[in-house]
Coordinates of C-alpha atoms in Angstrom, one line a residue:
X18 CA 129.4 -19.8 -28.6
X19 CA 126.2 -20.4 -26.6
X20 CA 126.2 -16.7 -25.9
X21 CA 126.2 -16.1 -29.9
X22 CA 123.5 -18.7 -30.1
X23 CA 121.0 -17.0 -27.7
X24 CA 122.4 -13.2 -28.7
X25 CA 120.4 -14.2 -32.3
X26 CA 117.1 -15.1 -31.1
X27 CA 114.2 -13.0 -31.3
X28 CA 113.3 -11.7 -28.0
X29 CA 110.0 -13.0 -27.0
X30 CA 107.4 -9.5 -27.0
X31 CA 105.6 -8.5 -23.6
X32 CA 102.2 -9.3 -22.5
X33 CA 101.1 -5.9 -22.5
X34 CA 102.0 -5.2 -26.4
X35 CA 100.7 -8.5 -27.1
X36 CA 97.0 -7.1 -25.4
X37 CA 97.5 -3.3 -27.1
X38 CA 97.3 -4.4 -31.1
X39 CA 94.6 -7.1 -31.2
X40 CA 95.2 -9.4 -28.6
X41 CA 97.6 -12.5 -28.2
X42 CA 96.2 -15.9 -27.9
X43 CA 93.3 -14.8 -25.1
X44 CA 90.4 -13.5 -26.7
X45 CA 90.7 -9.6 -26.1
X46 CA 88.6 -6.7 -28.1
X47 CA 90.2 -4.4 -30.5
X48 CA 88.5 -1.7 -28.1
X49 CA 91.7 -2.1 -26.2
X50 CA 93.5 0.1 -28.7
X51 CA 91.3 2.7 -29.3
X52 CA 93.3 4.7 -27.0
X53 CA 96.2 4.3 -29.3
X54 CA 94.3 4.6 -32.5
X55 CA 94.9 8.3 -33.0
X56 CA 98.8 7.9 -32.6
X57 CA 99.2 5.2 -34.5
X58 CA 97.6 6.8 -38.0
X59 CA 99.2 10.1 -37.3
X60 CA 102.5 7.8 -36.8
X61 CA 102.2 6.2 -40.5
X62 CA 103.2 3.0 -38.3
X63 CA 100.7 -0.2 -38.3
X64 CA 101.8 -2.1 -35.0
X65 CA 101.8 -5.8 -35.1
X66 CA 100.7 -7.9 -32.1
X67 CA 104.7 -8.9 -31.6
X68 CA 105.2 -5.4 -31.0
X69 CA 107.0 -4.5 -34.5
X70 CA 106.7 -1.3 -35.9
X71 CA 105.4 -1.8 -39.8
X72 CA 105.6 2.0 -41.8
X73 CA 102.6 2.2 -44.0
X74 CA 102.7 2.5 -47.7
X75 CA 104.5 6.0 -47.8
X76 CA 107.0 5.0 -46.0
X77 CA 110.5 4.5 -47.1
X78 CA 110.9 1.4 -45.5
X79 CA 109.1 -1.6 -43.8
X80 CA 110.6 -3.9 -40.7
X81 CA 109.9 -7.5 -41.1
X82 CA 107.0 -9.3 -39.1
X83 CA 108.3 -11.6 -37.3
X84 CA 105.9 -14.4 -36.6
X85 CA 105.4 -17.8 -36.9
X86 CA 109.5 -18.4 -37.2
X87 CA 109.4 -17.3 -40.9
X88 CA 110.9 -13.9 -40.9
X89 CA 112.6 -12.7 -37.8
X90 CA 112.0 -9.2 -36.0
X91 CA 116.1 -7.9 -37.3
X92 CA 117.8 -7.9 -40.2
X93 CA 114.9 -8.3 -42.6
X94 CA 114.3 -4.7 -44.4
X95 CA 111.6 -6.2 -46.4
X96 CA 111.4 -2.9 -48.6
X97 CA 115.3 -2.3 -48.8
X98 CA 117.6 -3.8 -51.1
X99 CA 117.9 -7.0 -49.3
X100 CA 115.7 -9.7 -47.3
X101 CA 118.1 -11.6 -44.8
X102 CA 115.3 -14.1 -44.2
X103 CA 113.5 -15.8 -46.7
X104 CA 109.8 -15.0 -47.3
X105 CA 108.6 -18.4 -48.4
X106 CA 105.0 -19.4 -49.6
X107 CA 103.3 -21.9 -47.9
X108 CA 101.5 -25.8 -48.8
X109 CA 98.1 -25.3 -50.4
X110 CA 95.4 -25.8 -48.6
X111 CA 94.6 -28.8 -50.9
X112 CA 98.0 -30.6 -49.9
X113 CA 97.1 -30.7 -46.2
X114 CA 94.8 -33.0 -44.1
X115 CA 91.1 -31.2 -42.9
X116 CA 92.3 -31.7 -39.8
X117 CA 95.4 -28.9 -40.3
X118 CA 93.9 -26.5 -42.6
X119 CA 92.5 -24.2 -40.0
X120 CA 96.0 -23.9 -38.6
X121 CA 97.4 -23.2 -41.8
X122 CA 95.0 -20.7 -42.8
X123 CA 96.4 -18.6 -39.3
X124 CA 99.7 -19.2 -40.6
X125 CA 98.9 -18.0 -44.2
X126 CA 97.3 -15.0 -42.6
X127 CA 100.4 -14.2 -40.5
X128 CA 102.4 -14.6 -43.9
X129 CA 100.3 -12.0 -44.8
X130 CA 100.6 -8.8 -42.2
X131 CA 103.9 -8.3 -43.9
X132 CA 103.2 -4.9 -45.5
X133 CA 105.1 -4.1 -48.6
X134 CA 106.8 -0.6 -50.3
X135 CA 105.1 -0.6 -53.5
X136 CA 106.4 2.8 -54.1
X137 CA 109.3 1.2 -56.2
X138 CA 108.0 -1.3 -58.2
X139 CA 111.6 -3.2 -59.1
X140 CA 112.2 -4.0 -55.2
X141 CA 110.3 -7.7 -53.6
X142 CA 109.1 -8.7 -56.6
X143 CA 109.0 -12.5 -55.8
X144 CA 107.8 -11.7 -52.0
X145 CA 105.1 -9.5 -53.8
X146 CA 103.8 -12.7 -55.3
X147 CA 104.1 -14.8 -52.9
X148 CA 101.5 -12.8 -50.5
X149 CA 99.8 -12.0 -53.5
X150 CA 98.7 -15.6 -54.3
X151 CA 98.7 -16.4 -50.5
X152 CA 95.7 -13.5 -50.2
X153 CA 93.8 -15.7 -53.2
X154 CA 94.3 -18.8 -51.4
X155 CA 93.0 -17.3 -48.2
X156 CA 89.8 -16.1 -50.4
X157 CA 89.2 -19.0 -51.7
X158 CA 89.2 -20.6 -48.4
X159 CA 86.8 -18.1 -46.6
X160 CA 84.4 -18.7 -49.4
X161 CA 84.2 -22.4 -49.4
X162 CA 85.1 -23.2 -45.6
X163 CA 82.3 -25.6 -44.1
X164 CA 82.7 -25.2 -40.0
X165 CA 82.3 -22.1 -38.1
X166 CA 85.4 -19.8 -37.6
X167 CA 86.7 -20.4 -34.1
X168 CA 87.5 -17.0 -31.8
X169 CA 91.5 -17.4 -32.5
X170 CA 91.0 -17.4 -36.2
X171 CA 88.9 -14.4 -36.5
X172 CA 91.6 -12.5 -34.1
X173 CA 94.2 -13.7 -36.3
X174 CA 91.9 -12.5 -39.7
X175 CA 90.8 -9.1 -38.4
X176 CA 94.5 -8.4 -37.5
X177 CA 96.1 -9.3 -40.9
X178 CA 92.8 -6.8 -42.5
X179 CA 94.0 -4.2 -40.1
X180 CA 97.6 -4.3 -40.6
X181 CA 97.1 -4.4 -44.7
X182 CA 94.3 -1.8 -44.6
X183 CA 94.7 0.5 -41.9
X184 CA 97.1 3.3 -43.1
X185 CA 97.4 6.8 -43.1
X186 CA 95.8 8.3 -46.4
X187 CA 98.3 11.2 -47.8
X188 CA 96.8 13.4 -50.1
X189 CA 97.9 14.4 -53.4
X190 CA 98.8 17.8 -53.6
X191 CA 96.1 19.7 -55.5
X192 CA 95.7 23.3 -56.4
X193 CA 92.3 24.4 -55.7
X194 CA 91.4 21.4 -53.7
X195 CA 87.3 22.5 -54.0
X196 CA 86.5 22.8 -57.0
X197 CA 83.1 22.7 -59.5
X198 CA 81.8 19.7 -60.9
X199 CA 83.5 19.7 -63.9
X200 CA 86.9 20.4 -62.9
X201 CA 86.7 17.2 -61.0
X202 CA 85.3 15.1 -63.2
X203 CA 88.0 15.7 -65.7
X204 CA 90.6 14.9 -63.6
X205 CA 92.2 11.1 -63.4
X206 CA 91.1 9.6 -60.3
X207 CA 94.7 9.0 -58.2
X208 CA 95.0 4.9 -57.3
X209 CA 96.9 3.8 -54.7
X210 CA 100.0 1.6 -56.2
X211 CA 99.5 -0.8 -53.6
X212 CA 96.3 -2.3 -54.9
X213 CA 96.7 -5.4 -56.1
X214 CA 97.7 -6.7 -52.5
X215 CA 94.5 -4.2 -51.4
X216 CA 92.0 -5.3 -53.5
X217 CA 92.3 -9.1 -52.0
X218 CA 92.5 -7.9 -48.7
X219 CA 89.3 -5.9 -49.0
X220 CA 87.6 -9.2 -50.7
X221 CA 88.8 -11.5 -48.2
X222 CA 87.1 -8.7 -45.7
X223 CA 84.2 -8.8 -47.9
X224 CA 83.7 -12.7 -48.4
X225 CA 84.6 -13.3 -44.2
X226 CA 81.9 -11.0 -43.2
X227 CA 79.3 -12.0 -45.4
X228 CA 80.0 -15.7 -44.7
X229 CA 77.3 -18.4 -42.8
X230 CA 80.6 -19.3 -41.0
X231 CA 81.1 -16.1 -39.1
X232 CA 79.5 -15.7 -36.1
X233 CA 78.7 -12.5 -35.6
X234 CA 78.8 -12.7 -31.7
X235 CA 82.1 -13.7 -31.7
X236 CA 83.2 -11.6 -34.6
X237 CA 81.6 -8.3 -32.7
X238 CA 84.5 -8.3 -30.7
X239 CA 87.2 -8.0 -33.2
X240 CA 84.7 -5.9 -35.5
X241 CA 84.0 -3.1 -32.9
X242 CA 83.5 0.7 -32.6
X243 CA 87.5 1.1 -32.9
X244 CA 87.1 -1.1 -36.2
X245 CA 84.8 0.6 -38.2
X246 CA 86.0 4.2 -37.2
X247 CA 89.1 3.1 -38.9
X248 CA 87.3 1.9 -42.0
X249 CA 85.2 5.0 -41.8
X250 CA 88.9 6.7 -42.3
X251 CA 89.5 5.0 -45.3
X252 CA 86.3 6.4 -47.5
X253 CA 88.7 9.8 -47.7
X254 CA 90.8 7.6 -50.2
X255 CA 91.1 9.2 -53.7
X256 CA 91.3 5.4 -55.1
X257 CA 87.1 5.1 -56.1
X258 CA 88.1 1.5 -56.6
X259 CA 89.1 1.2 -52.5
X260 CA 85.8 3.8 -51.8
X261 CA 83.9 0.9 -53.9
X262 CA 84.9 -1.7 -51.4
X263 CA 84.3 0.1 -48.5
X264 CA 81.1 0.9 -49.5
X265 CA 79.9 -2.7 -49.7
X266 CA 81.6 -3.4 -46.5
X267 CA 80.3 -1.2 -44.2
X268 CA 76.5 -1.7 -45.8
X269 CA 77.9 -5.5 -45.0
X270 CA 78.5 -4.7 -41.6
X271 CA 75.4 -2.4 -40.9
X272 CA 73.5 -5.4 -41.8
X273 CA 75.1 -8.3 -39.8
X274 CA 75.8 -6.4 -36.9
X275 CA 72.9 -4.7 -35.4
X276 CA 74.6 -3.8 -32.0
X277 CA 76.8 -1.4 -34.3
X278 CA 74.1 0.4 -36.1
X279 CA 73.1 3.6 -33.9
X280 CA 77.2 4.0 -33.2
X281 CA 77.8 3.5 -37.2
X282 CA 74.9 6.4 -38.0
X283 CA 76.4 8.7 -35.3
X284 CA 80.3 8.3 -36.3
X285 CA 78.7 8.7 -40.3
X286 CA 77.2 11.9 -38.6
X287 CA 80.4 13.5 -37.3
X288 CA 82.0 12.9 -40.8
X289 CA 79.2 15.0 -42.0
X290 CA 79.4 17.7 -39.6
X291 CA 83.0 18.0 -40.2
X292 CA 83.1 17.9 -43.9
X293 CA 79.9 20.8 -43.7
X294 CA 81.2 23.5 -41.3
X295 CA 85.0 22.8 -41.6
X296 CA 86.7 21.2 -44.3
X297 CA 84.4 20.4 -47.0
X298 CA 86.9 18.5 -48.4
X299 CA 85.9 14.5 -48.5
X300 CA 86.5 12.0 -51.0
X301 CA 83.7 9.8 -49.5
X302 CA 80.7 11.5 -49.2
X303 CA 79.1 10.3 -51.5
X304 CA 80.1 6.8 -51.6
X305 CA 78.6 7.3 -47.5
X306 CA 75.3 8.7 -48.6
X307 CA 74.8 5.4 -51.0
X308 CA 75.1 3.3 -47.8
X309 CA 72.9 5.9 -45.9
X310 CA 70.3 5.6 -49.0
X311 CA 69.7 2.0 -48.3
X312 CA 69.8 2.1 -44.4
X313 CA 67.2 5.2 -44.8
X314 CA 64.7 2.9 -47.1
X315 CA 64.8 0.5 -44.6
X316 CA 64.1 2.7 -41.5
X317 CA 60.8 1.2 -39.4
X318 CA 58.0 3.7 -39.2
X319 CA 57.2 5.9 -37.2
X320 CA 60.3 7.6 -37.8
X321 CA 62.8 7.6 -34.6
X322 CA 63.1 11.4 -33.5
X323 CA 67.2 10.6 -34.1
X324 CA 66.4 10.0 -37.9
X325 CA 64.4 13.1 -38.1
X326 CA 67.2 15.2 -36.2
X327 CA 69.6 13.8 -38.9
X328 CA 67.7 14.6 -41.9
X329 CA 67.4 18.5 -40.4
X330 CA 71.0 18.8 -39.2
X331 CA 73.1 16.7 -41.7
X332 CA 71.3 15.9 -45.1
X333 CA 69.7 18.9 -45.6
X334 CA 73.3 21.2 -44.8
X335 CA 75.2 19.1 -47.2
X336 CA 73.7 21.1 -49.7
X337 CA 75.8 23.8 -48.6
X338 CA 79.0 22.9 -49.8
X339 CA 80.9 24.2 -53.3
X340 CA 80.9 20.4 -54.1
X341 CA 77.6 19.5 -54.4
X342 CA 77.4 17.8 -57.6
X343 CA 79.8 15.3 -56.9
X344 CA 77.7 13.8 -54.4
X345 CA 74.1 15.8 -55.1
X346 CA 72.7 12.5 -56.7
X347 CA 72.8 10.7 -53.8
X348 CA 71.8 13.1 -51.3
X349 CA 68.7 13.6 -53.2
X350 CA 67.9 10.2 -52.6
X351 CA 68.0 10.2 -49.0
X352 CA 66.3 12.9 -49.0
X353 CA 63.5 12.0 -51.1
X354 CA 63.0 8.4 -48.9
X355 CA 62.5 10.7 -45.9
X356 CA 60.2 12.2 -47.7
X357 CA 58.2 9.1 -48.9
X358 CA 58.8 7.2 -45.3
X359 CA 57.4 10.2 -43.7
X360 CA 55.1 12.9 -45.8
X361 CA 55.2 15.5 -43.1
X362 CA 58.5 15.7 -43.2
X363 CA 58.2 17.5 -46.7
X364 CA 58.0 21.5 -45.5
X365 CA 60.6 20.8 -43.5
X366 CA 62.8 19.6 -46.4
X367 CA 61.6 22.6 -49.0
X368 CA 62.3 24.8 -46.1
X369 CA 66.0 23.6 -45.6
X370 CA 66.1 24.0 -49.6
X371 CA 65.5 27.5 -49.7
X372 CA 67.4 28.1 -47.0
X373 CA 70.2 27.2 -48.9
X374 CA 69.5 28.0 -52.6
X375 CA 72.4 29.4 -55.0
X376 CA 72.1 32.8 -55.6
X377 CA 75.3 33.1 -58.1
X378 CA 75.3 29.3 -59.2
X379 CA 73.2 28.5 -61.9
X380 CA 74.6 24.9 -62.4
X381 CA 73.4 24.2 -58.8
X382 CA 70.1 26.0 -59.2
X383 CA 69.0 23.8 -61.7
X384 CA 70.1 20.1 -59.6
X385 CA 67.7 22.3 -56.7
X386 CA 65.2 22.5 -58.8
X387 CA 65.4 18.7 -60.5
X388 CA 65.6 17.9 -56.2
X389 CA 62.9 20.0 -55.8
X390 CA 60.5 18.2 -58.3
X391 CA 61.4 15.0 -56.6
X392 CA 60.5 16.0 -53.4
X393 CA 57.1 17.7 -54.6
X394 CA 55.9 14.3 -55.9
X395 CA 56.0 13.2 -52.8
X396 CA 54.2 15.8 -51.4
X397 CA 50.9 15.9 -50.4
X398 CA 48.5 18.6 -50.1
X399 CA 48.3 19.8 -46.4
X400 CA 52.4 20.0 -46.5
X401 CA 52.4 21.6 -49.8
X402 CA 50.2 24.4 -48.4
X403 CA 52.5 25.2 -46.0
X404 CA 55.3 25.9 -47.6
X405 CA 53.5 27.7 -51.4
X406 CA 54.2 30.7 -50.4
X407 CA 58.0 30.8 -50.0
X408 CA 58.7 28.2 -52.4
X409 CA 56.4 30.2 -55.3
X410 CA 58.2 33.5 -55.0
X411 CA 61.6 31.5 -55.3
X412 CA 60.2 29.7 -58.3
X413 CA 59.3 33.0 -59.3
X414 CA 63.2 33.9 -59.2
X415 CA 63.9 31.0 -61.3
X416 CA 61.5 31.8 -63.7
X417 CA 62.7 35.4 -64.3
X418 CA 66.4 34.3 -64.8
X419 CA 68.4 35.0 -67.8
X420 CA 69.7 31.8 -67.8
X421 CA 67.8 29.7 -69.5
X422 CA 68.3 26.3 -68.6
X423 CA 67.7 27.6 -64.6
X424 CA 64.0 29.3 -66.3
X425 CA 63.5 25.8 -68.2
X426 CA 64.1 23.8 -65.6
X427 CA 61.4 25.8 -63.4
X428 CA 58.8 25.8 -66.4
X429 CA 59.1 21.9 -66.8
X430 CA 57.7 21.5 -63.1
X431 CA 54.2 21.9 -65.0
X432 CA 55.1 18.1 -67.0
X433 CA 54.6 16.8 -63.7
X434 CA 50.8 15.7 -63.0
X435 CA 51.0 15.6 -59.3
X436 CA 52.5 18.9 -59.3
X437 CA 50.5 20.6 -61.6
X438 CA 47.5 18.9 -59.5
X439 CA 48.8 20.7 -56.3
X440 CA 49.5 24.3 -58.4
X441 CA 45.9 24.0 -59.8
X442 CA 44.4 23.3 -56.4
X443 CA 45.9 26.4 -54.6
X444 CA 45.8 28.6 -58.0
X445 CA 44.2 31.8 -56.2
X446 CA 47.6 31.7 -54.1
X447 CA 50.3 30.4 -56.5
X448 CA 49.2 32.4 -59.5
X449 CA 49.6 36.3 -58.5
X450 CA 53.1 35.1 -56.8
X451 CA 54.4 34.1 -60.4
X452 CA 52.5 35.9 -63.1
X453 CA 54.5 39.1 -63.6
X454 CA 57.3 36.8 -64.2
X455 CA 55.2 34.6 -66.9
X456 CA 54.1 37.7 -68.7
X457 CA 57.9 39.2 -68.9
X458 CA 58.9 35.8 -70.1
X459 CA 56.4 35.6 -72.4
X460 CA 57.5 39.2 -74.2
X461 CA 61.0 39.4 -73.5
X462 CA 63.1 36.6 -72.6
X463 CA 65.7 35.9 -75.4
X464 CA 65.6 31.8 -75.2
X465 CA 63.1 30.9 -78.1
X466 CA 62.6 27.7 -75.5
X467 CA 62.0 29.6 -72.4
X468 CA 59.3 31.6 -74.5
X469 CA 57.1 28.7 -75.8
X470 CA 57.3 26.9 -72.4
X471 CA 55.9 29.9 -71.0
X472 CA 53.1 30.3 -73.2
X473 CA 52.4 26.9 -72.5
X474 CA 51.7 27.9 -68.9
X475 CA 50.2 30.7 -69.1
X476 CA 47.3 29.1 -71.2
X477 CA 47.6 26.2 -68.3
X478 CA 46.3 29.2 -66.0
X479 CA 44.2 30.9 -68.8
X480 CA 42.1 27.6 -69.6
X481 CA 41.6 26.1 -65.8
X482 CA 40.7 30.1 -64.0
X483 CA 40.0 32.7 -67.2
X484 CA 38.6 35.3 -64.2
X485 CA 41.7 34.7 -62.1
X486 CA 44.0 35.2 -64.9
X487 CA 42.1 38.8 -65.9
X488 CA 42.3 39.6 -62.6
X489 CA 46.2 39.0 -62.8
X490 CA 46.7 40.6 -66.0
X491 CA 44.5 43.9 -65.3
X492 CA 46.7 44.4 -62.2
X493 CA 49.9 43.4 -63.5
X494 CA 49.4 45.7 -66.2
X495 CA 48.2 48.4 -63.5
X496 CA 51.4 48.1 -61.6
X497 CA 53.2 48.4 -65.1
X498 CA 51.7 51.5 -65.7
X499 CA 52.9 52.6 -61.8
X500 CA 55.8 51.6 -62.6
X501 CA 56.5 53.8 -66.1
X502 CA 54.7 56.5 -63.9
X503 CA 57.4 56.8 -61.2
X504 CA 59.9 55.8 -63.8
X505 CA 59.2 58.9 -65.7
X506 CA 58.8 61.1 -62.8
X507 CA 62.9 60.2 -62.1
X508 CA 63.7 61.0 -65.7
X509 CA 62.8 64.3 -65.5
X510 CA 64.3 64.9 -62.0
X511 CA 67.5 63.7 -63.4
X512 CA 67.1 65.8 -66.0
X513 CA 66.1 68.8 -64.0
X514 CA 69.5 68.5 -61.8
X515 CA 71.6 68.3 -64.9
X516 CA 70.1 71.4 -66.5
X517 CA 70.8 73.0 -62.8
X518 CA 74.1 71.7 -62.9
X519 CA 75.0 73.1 -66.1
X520 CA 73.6 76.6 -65.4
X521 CA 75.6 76.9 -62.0
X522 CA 78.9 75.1 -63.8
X523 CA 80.1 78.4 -65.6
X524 CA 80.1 80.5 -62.5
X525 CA 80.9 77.8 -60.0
X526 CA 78.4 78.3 -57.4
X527 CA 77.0 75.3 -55.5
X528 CA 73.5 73.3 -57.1
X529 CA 70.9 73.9 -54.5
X530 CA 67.9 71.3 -54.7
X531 CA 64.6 72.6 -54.0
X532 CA 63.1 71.3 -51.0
X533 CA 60.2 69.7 -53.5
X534 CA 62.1 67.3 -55.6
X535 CA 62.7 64.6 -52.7
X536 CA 58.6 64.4 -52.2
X537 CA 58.2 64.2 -56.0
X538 CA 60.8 61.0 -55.7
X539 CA 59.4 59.5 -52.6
X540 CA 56.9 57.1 -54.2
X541 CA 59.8 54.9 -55.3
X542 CA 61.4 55.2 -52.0

């Protein structure tokens, strides 16, 4: 009988699981597992600090957590068709002396790291809202607390965010995972079923870091490197509600926690690199770039040499990727406050532009060019003078295009005063670079709108430098005339060859090209 007894009781978990997932009752970093980190998300399997293996939300089925005597480590299949042990709420925080709530609120939060299947929505209904209104309770709590959190109770918090949040994301199958703009847009975002249990978890993260109660000494140790790489994870979710969260979080971190920053920026960096040069597939990107936005703005100046490296080697590729309009708004943001913080910064940024300008993509040559304008009123003169020469003959480009919302686009760059201020300034320069594309706009584009803005600028240039623009017409029209000149010289060596080549057809012998037809064609070589 005794044997029975004793046969039924949980086994009590080792000392060196209990110091591998967050820690037992010493106070122990969460640096401890990075080593397991990468095994444990390829794994699907969140491990508890008792040492029991919880599946993540795509799994079939979920152990029990067995802690605090509620639920015991067998028999419980939480997610199966049966729950041996009863999963019972706890008093309200309201129905307990001051003196006890902090050790109910670990004891509600170890109710909590039971992690539920909510792939079938008929199974745990009850348990379901039992955690549920437990997770409200603890919100409410971590909002109105007065007293600092001790070390144990931020262990015990940081583990039950960890065990709820930290999961392995499994894609959606998706034909044509890059796609354009549009496609994307049109489709339904996917949401994770498990978000009602989620969503309170991510707001009781939200509320405890932001919280006068949370020291953030003590609270660096649970909230470490191997913390926010896992929350850096989590921006590839396809749920935008769960992006929106982590979003405010990790800006929520950045902010408390200043001994993080530099290793938050660099592990942001690698998700860059890696979503540039070899997936380019990221849910989170721009959601990241948001956060970035507001960390840029508030950069100290002179600009750190790291910052500058970043803007060159991250922000400025990410405008190589097919999926640039789902995140282009925000990267032209960043880009533009490094510009602004930091004026001479601005040749290097056009540069990097037109280094990576659509040829075939007209869609994406007119958000360049709307970036573009952005970055130009923030440019000042000495910059700008650099970088005329390249940027003109590309604006040139856009200005000749048949498309004519890429051709508008480039003509509304005159509405600008500061811009037009910096054309009219370097006008000897700028104005032979584009006028044979103003004067074949002005005749022959087919866009009624594209015609009229043209004229507009060309009286711009007419009114401001009549000599210049003479100059500019008399040897446009010059090169014209070159250009009918050798056109007409080809004509009639084409037509020479055929007459040749219909003389020699009838009695089959081979057309023999004088020697003086190649020098009579060379000009146009």
């Amino acid at each position: 009988m005794i044997k029975q007894i004793l046969g039924r009781l949980p086994k009590k978990p080792s000392k060196s699981s209990d110091n591998r997932e967050f820690g037992g009752s010493s106070a122990t970093s969460l640096s401890n597992s990075a080593s397991s980190r990468s095994s444990d998300l390829l794994s699907n399997r969140l491990v508890t600090s008792d040492n029991i293996a919880l599946p993540g939300p795509n799994s079939t089925s979920n152990s029990g957590y067995g802690y605090g005597g509620k639920l015991s480590q067998a028999g419980n299949q939480l997610n199966g068709s049966s729950v041996a042990a009863p999963y019972e709420a706890l008093p309200g925080f309201r129905d307990v002396p001051s003196s006890e709530k902090q050790n109910l609120f670990s004891r509600k939060l170890s109710l909590c790291c039971v992690v539920f299947d909510f792939t079938d929505p008929t199974k745990n209904l009850k348990e379901k809202d039992i955690k549920r209104q437990t997770l409200l309770e603890l919100v409410d709590y971590v909002t109105s607390v007065n007293g600092k959190f001790t070390e144990t109770v931020m262990q015990e918090a940081i583990k039950m965010v960890s065990v709820n949040l930290f999961r392995s994301l499994t894609p959606q199958p998706r034909e044509n995972k890059v796609l354009e703009a549009f496609d994307l847009e049109e489709e339904e975002p996917l949401m994770d079923p498990a978000w009602p249990h989620l969503q309170i978890v991510y707001e009781f993260l939200l509320r405890f870091i932001v919280s006068s109660e949370t020291d953030a000494k003590l609270a660096k140790r649970y909230i470490d490197h191997s913390f926010v790489l896992k929350l850096l994870d989590l921006f590839d979710s396809e749920d935008p509600r769960e992006r929106e969260y982590l979003k405010t979080i990790l800006h929520r971190i950045y902010g408390k926690f200043m001994v993080h920053r530099p290793f938050i920026r660099k592990a942001v960096n690698n998700i860059f690199f890696r979503f540039i040069f070899e997936t380019e597939k990221h849910n989170g990107i721009a959601e990241l770039l948001e956060v970035l936005g507001s960390i840029i703005n508030g950069f100290a100046l002179p600009l750190k040499e790291e910052h500058k490296l970043f803007l060159v080697r991250a922000l400025i590729p990410l405008h190589k990727p097919k999926c640039l309009p789902m995140y282009h708004q925000q990267l032209s943001y960043c880009i533009t406050q490094f510009v602004e913080k930091d004026c001479k910064l601005a040749d290097a940024v056009i540069r990097g532009l037109l280094k990576y300008w659509p040829i075939t993509n007209s869609s994406k040559e007119v958000m360049f060019l709307s970036e573009l304008e952005e970055i130009l009123e923030a440019t000042q003169s000495p910059e700008f003078q650099r970088c005329m020469v390249p940027l003109f003959r590309q604006i040139a480009r856009c200005l000749s295009s048949s498309h004519f919302q890429v051709a508008e686009r480039a003509l509304y760059l005159w509405n600008n005063d500061h811009i037009e201020n910096l054309i009219r300034q370097n006008r000897r320069v700028i104005l032979p670079l584009i006028f044979p594309a103003l004067e074949k706009n002005g005749c022959n584009h087919w866009n009624q709108v594209v015609q009229s803005l043209t004229v507009n600028v060309r009286k711009i240039f007419s009114d401001v430098d009549p000599e210049l623009f003479e100059e500019c017409l008399h040897k446009f029209q010059e090169d014209e005339a070159k250009r009918e000149e050798i056109k007409t010289k080809h004509e009639a060596t084409w037509k020479r060859l055929e007459e040749i080549a219909s003389s020699k057809a009838a009695s089959g012998q081979a057309v023999l090209v004088p020697r003086m037809i190649p020098s009579q064609t060379s000009p146009a070589l």
